[in-house]
Short mmCIF file of C-alpha atoms in Angstrom, two decimals:
data_model
loop_
_atom_site.label_atom_id
_atom_site.label_comp_id
_atom_site.label_asym_id
_atom_site.label_seq_id
_atom_site.Cartn_x
_atom_site.Cartn_y
_atom_site.Cartn_z
CA MET A 6 -19.82 6.41 -29.43
CA ALA A 7 -21.39 6.42 -33.21
CA ILE A 8 -24.94 6.16 -33.45
CA ASN A 9 -24.56 3.42 -35.74
CA ASN A 10 -22.39 1.62 -33.06
CA LYS A 11 -24.80 2.50 -30.13
CA ASP A 12 -28.14 1.22 -32.14
CA ALA A 13 -26.30 -2.16 -32.97
CA PHE A 14 -25.00 -2.38 -29.64
CA ARG A 15 -28.19 -2.07 -28.25
CA ASP A 16 -30.13 -4.88 -30.42
CA TYR A 17 -26.67 -6.96 -29.44
CA LEU A 18 -27.50 -6.79 -25.72
CA GLN A 19 -31.32 -7.27 -26.42
CA LEU A 20 -31.20 -9.78 -29.21
CA GLU A 21 -27.75 -12.28 -28.63
CA LYS A 22 -27.24 -11.27 -25.46
CA LYS A 23 -30.93 -11.41 -24.25
CA TYR A 24 -30.28 -8.97 -21.56
CA SER A 25 -33.39 -7.04 -19.25
CA PRO A 26 -34.43 -3.61 -20.91
CA HIS A 27 -33.12 -2.06 -17.48
CA THR A 28 -29.52 -4.19 -17.93
CA ILE A 29 -28.76 -2.64 -20.92
CA ASN A 30 -29.78 0.84 -20.24
CA ALA A 31 -27.42 0.51 -17.46
CA TYR A 32 -24.74 -0.74 -20.22
CA LEU A 33 -25.45 1.51 -22.84
CA ASN A 34 -25.50 4.36 -19.72
CA ASP A 35 -21.95 3.25 -18.58
CA VAL A 36 -20.66 3.39 -21.88
CA GLY A 37 -22.01 6.48 -22.30
CA TYR A 38 -20.29 8.15 -19.50
CA PHE A 39 -16.98 6.84 -20.68
CA GLU A 40 -17.54 8.78 -24.13
CA SER A 41 -18.55 11.90 -22.13
CA PHE A 42 -15.14 11.55 -20.19
CA ASN A 43 -12.87 10.72 -23.64
CA LYS A 44 -14.79 13.82 -25.45
CA GLU A 45 -13.74 16.33 -22.41
CA CYS A 46 -10.18 15.01 -21.47
CA PHE A 47 -9.05 13.51 -24.80
CA GLY A 48 -10.68 15.95 -27.38
CA GLU A 49 -13.12 14.65 -29.88
CA GLU A 50 -11.16 11.10 -30.70
CA ALA A 51 -13.64 8.55 -31.26
CA ILE A 52 -14.98 6.18 -28.27
CA ASP A 53 -13.74 2.89 -30.88
CA GLN A 54 -10.03 4.33 -30.89
CA VAL A 55 -9.10 5.21 -27.46
CA ASN A 56 -6.34 2.99 -25.81
CA TYR A 57 -6.44 1.48 -22.37
CA SER A 58 -4.27 4.82 -21.09
CA GLN A 59 -7.42 6.80 -21.30
CA ILE A 60 -9.41 4.43 -20.03
CA ARG A 61 -7.19 4.03 -17.21
CA SER A 62 -7.58 7.89 -16.66
CA TRP A 63 -11.03 6.91 -16.36
CA ILE A 64 -10.69 4.49 -13.50
CA VAL A 65 -8.23 6.93 -11.50
CA SER A 66 -11.05 9.31 -11.82
CA LEU A 67 -14.17 7.33 -10.53
CA VAL A 68 -11.41 6.49 -7.69
CA GLU A 69 -10.90 10.12 -7.14
CA ASP A 70 -14.51 10.46 -7.42
CA GLY A 71 -15.09 8.33 -4.34
CA ILE A 72 -17.47 5.72 -6.52
CA SER A 73 -16.75 2.63 -4.97
CA ASN A 74 -14.25 -0.48 -6.64
CA THR A 75 -17.83 -2.82 -7.16
CA THR A 76 -19.32 0.14 -9.68
CA ILE A 77 -16.17 0.95 -11.28
CA ASN A 78 -16.10 -2.45 -11.84
CA ARG A 79 -19.50 -2.82 -13.17
CA LYS A 80 -18.93 0.40 -15.74
CA ILE A 81 -15.84 -1.43 -17.02
CA ALA A 82 -17.66 -4.39 -17.47
CA SER A 83 -19.87 -2.75 -19.40
CA LEU A 84 -17.52 -1.28 -21.47
CA LYS A 85 -15.66 -4.13 -22.00
CA SER A 86 -18.68 -6.14 -23.04
CA PHE A 87 -19.09 -2.90 -25.70
CA TYR A 88 -15.96 -3.24 -27.35
CA LYS A 89 -16.10 -7.22 -27.43
CA PHE A 90 -18.86 -6.34 -29.82
CA LEU A 91 -16.89 -3.96 -31.91
CA LEU A 92 -14.37 -6.92 -32.01
CA LYS A 93 -16.70 -9.33 -33.15
CA THR A 94 -18.36 -7.10 -35.39
CA LYS A 95 -14.55 -6.26 -36.86
CA GLN A 96 -14.87 -2.52 -35.63
CA ILE A 97 -11.93 -2.44 -34.10
CA GLN A 98 -8.82 -4.64 -34.30
CA VAL A 99 -7.50 -5.47 -30.68
CA ASN A 100 -9.55 -4.70 -27.51
CA PRO A 101 -7.98 -2.02 -25.31
CA LEU A 102 -9.50 -4.05 -22.03
CA LEU A 103 -8.16 -6.78 -22.83
CA LYS A 104 -5.39 -6.95 -20.30
CA HIS A 105 -7.78 -5.52 -17.81
CA LYS A 106 -7.69 -6.58 -14.10
CA VAL A 107 -10.96 -5.88 -12.13
CA LEU A 108 -10.31 -3.99 -8.94
CA LYS A 109 -10.29 -5.80 -6.03
CA THR A 110 -13.53 -5.90 -3.48
CA GLU A 111 -14.29 -6.70 -0.09
CA LYS A 112 -16.88 -9.47 -0.56
CA LYS A 113 -19.91 -9.08 2.10
CA LEU A 114 -21.09 -11.61 3.61
CA GLN A 115 -24.95 -12.53 3.24
CA ILE A 116 -26.63 -13.51 6.27
CA PRO A 117 -29.28 -15.90 5.50
CA PHE A 118 -32.37 -15.95 8.10
CA SER A 119 -32.62 -18.78 10.10
CA GLU A 120 -34.83 -21.50 10.24
CA LYS A 121 -36.63 -19.91 13.69
CA GLU A 122 -37.05 -16.71 12.13
CA LEU A 123 -38.28 -18.02 9.04
CA VAL A 124 -41.33 -19.95 11.41
CA GLU A 125 -41.53 -17.06 13.35
CA ALA A 126 -42.13 -15.08 10.01
CA LEU A 127 -44.68 -17.54 8.71
CA SER A 128 -46.91 -18.13 11.80
CA GLN A 129 -47.61 -14.67 12.32
CA LYS A 130 -51.58 -14.69 12.58
CA SER A 131 -53.22 -12.81 9.94
CA THR A 132 -55.58 -9.98 10.92
CA SER A 133 -58.73 -11.13 8.44
CA ASP A 134 -58.17 -13.48 5.25
CA ASP A 135 -58.23 -10.79 3.07
CA PHE A 136 -56.97 -10.50 -0.37
CA GLN A 137 -53.70 -8.70 0.61
CA GLU A 138 -52.78 -10.38 3.39
CA ILE A 139 -53.25 -14.01 1.87
CA ARG A 140 -50.94 -12.26 -1.49
CA ASP A 141 -48.15 -11.25 0.82
CA LYS A 142 -48.02 -14.59 3.08
CA LEU A 143 -48.32 -15.81 -0.41
CA ILE A 144 -44.90 -14.17 -1.45
CA VAL A 145 -42.51 -14.56 1.72
CA GLU A 146 -43.71 -18.50 1.14
CA LEU A 147 -42.27 -18.78 -2.58
CA PHE A 148 -39.43 -16.82 -2.40
CA TYR A 149 -38.85 -19.17 0.90
CA THR A 150 -39.63 -22.48 -0.84
CA SER A 151 -38.25 -21.87 -4.19
CA GLY A 152 -35.08 -19.59 -4.26
CA MET A 153 -36.80 -17.52 -7.22
CA ARG A 154 -35.57 -14.12 -7.78
CA ARG A 155 -37.79 -10.52 -7.28
CA THR A 156 -37.99 -9.90 -11.05
CA GLU A 157 -39.27 -13.48 -11.71
CA LEU A 158 -41.46 -13.26 -8.89
CA ILE A 159 -42.75 -9.65 -10.23
CA HIS A 160 -43.37 -11.13 -13.44
CA LEU A 161 -44.78 -14.88 -12.99
CA LYS A 162 -48.23 -15.20 -15.17
CA LEU A 163 -50.97 -16.74 -14.06
CA PHE A 164 -50.42 -19.36 -16.86
CA ASN A 165 -46.98 -20.44 -15.35
CA VAL A 166 -48.90 -21.70 -12.09
CA ASN A 167 -49.68 -25.94 -13.08
CA LEU A 168 -51.81 -26.40 -9.68
CA MET A 169 -52.27 -30.00 -11.18
CA SER A 170 -48.47 -30.85 -11.51
CA GLY A 171 -47.32 -28.76 -8.70
CA THR A 172 -45.07 -26.62 -10.47
CA LEU A 173 -43.98 -23.41 -11.82
CA LYS A 174 -42.41 -22.09 -14.69
CA VAL A 175 -40.39 -19.14 -14.28
CA LEU A 176 -38.71 -16.72 -16.76
CA GLY A 177 -34.84 -16.16 -15.73
CA LYS A 178 -31.77 -13.97 -16.77
CA ARG A 179 -31.22 -14.30 -20.30
CA ASN A 180 -34.89 -15.41 -20.99
CA LYS A 181 -34.24 -19.41 -19.82
CA GLU A 182 -37.13 -20.53 -18.39
CA ARG A 183 -37.28 -23.18 -15.67
CA ILE A 184 -39.65 -25.22 -13.80
CA LEU A 185 -39.67 -25.12 -10.05
CA PRO A 186 -41.54 -27.75 -7.57
CA ILE A 187 -43.80 -25.88 -5.08
CA LEU A 188 -44.90 -28.07 -1.97
CA PRO A 189 -47.94 -29.13 -1.18
CA ILE A 190 -48.42 -26.02 1.50
CA VAL A 191 -48.17 -23.42 -1.33
CA ALA A 192 -50.26 -24.98 -3.69
CA GLU A 193 -53.07 -24.63 -1.09
CA GLN A 194 -52.34 -21.17 -1.04
CA LEU A 195 -51.84 -20.44 -4.37
CA SER A 196 -55.38 -21.98 -4.86
CA LEU A 197 -56.73 -20.06 -2.20
CA TYR A 198 -55.03 -16.59 -3.27
CA ILE A 199 -56.08 -17.13 -7.13
CA ARG A 200 -59.88 -17.18 -5.99
CA GLU A 201 -59.64 -13.81 -3.79
CA ARG A 202 -57.94 -12.46 -6.94
CA SER A 203 -60.41 -13.36 -9.04
CA LYS A 204 -62.95 -11.62 -6.99
CA LEU A 205 -61.13 -8.25 -7.78
CA GLU A 206 -63.21 -5.74 -9.35
CA ASN A 207 -60.94 -4.01 -11.36
CA ILE A 208 -58.46 -6.15 -13.06
CA VAL A 209 -55.81 -4.10 -15.28
CA ASP A 210 -52.48 -6.33 -15.74
CA GLY A 211 -54.12 -9.71 -15.58
CA ASP A 212 -51.92 -11.64 -17.11
CA TYR A 213 -49.45 -11.16 -14.36
CA LEU A 214 -50.05 -13.53 -11.17
CA PHE A 215 -49.53 -11.24 -8.46
CA LEU A 216 -51.43 -8.29 -8.26
CA ILE A 217 -52.18 -5.26 -6.37
CA LYS A 218 -56.00 -4.15 -5.12
CA LYS A 219 -56.21 -1.99 -7.98
CA GLY A 220 -55.60 -4.59 -10.34
CA LEU A 221 -51.75 -3.84 -11.23
CA LYS A 222 -49.06 -5.48 -11.04
CA LEU A 223 -46.39 -5.32 -8.58
CA ASN A 224 -43.07 -3.31 -8.68
CA ASP A 225 -39.49 -4.02 -7.12
CA SER A 226 -39.53 -1.42 -4.55
CA PHE A 227 -43.29 -2.64 -3.39
CA VAL A 228 -41.94 -6.18 -2.96
CA TYR A 229 -38.43 -4.71 -1.25
CA ARG A 230 -40.99 -3.17 1.26
CA LEU A 231 -43.51 -6.22 1.88
CA ILE A 232 -40.07 -8.65 2.59
CA ASN A 233 -38.59 -5.81 4.98
CA SER A 234 -42.02 -5.00 6.62
CA TYR A 235 -42.73 -8.80 6.94
CA PHE A 236 -39.16 -9.88 8.69
CA SER A 237 -39.22 -6.81 10.91
CA SER A 238 -40.64 -8.45 14.32
CA VAL A 239 -38.66 -11.59 13.89
CA SER A 240 -35.52 -10.40 12.95
CA GLU A 241 -32.78 -7.76 13.98
CA LYS A 242 -30.59 -8.20 10.82
CA VAL A 243 -29.66 -5.09 8.98
CA LYS A 244 -30.59 -6.10 5.60
CA LYS A 245 -34.56 -8.24 4.55
CA SER A 246 -34.71 -8.50 1.53
CA PRO A 247 -35.95 -10.95 -1.51
CA HIS A 248 -31.82 -11.55 -2.35
CA ILE A 249 -32.10 -12.65 1.95
CA LEU A 250 -34.85 -15.06 1.50
CA ARG A 251 -33.07 -16.36 -1.99
CA HIS A 252 -30.09 -16.95 0.28
CA THR A 253 -32.09 -18.34 2.60
CA PHE A 254 -33.24 -21.13 0.20
CA ALA A 255 -30.21 -22.25 -1.23
CA THR A 256 -28.51 -21.95 2.29
CA HIS A 257 -30.90 -24.39 4.34
CA LEU A 258 -31.23 -26.83 1.52
CA LEU A 259 -27.79 -27.53 1.76
CA ASN A 260 -27.66 -27.84 5.75
CA ASN A 261 -30.43 -30.21 5.37
CA GLY A 262 -28.32 -32.56 2.79
CA ALA A 263 -29.35 -30.98 -0.69
CA ASP A 264 -26.09 -31.25 -2.79
CA LEU A 265 -25.24 -28.29 -4.81
CA ASN A 266 -25.92 -29.74 -8.32
CA SER A 267 -29.52 -29.93 -7.38
CA VAL A 268 -30.09 -25.94 -5.56
CA LYS A 269 -27.82 -25.07 -8.82
CA GLU A 270 -30.63 -26.16 -10.77
CA LEU A 271 -33.42 -24.36 -8.50
CA LEU A 272 -31.58 -21.29 -8.09
CA GLY A 273 -31.20 -21.09 -12.39
CA HIS A 274 -27.44 -20.31 -11.85
CA SER A 275 -25.55 -20.93 -15.33
CA SER A 276 -22.27 -22.52 -13.55
CA LEU A 277 -21.68 -23.68 -9.76
CA ALA A 278 -19.73 -21.28 -9.38
CA SER A 279 -22.46 -18.76 -8.67
CA THR A 280 -23.79 -21.66 -6.53
CA GLN A 281 -20.68 -22.17 -4.10
CA ILE A 282 -21.11 -18.52 -2.57
CA TYR A 283 -23.99 -20.02 -0.52
CA THR A 284 -22.25 -22.76 0.69
CA HIS A 285 -19.85 -20.82 3.50
CA SER A 286 -23.35 -20.65 5.87
CA SER A 287 -23.63 -24.93 5.11
CA LEU A 288 -19.78 -25.23 6.47
CA SER A 289 -20.37 -22.81 9.37
CA GLU A 290 -23.62 -25.65 10.09
CA LEU A 291 -21.45 -28.28 9.48
CA LYS A 292 -18.79 -27.34 11.69
CA LYS A 293 -20.80 -26.70 14.42
CA VAL A 294 -22.80 -30.25 14.09
CA TYR A 295 -19.26 -31.70 13.61
CA GLN A 296 -17.54 -30.29 16.90
CA GLU A 297 -21.08 -31.09 18.87
CA ALA A 298 -20.82 -34.73 17.50
CA HIS A 299 -17.37 -35.95 17.48
CA PRO A 300 -16.17 -38.18 20.27
CA ARG A 301 -12.64 -36.72 20.30
CA ASN A 302 -14.08 -32.51 21.53
CA LYS A 303 -16.16 -34.17 23.80
CA LYS A 304 -13.02 -35.14 26.11
#
């Protein structure tokens, strides 16, 4: 990949596609891996002059190396995006991945927490009213009552909170903003947390809502460990993560009568197809209610 192509592709992902720095680096790394493979196996031929058979050879080598189909599909998606960019900027005439079909993958069932598990987790009595315990409980409440993503919570700013209107402004994927309602009980906890936050001795990342005691903003691993720890005493589920709480939020809303479009807007999905993955749990609940309630099943 020529240097000018690499820099221009980075600008395209950042400015036009509005991807996050993490996503941009992942795309560039994936394209870079193919570039290295291409040089090693096919000499110095430029990456923008390859054909599908060469890409197919890369796919085969990844499979032989034991790389999962999910990961391979992600790498090919990055490469496909690069070729779409070259096509758009008229640097190539044909996208070599135009007719490529994604590899089949097993759909992993995301098991949400039950309502009972949530009640038990949020009913855990604090040993004290210190800053960290107030913050941790609020984080769990926000994940469960708003359905926001982990990165959205980490990047919440203090000025994104509007206690008067009971709303939060969230910056989602591709820098899309959305307004989320917050429940009165969560607004009370937010107010308490903000008061305790103001008492921190040294605030470094002052713009961010959630901080550690040293005044620095949270990171991904901190939030993951927090959720995992919080639910370890109330749930035996293997996976206990912020994403499972987001999944739980959507599932519980649908189970209790929320329509799919409303849940889509709350989650910040661009299409209903993304939201429909949560309906399997709702269907399970619906079947249970149906079987318990229908007269024909009582005979």
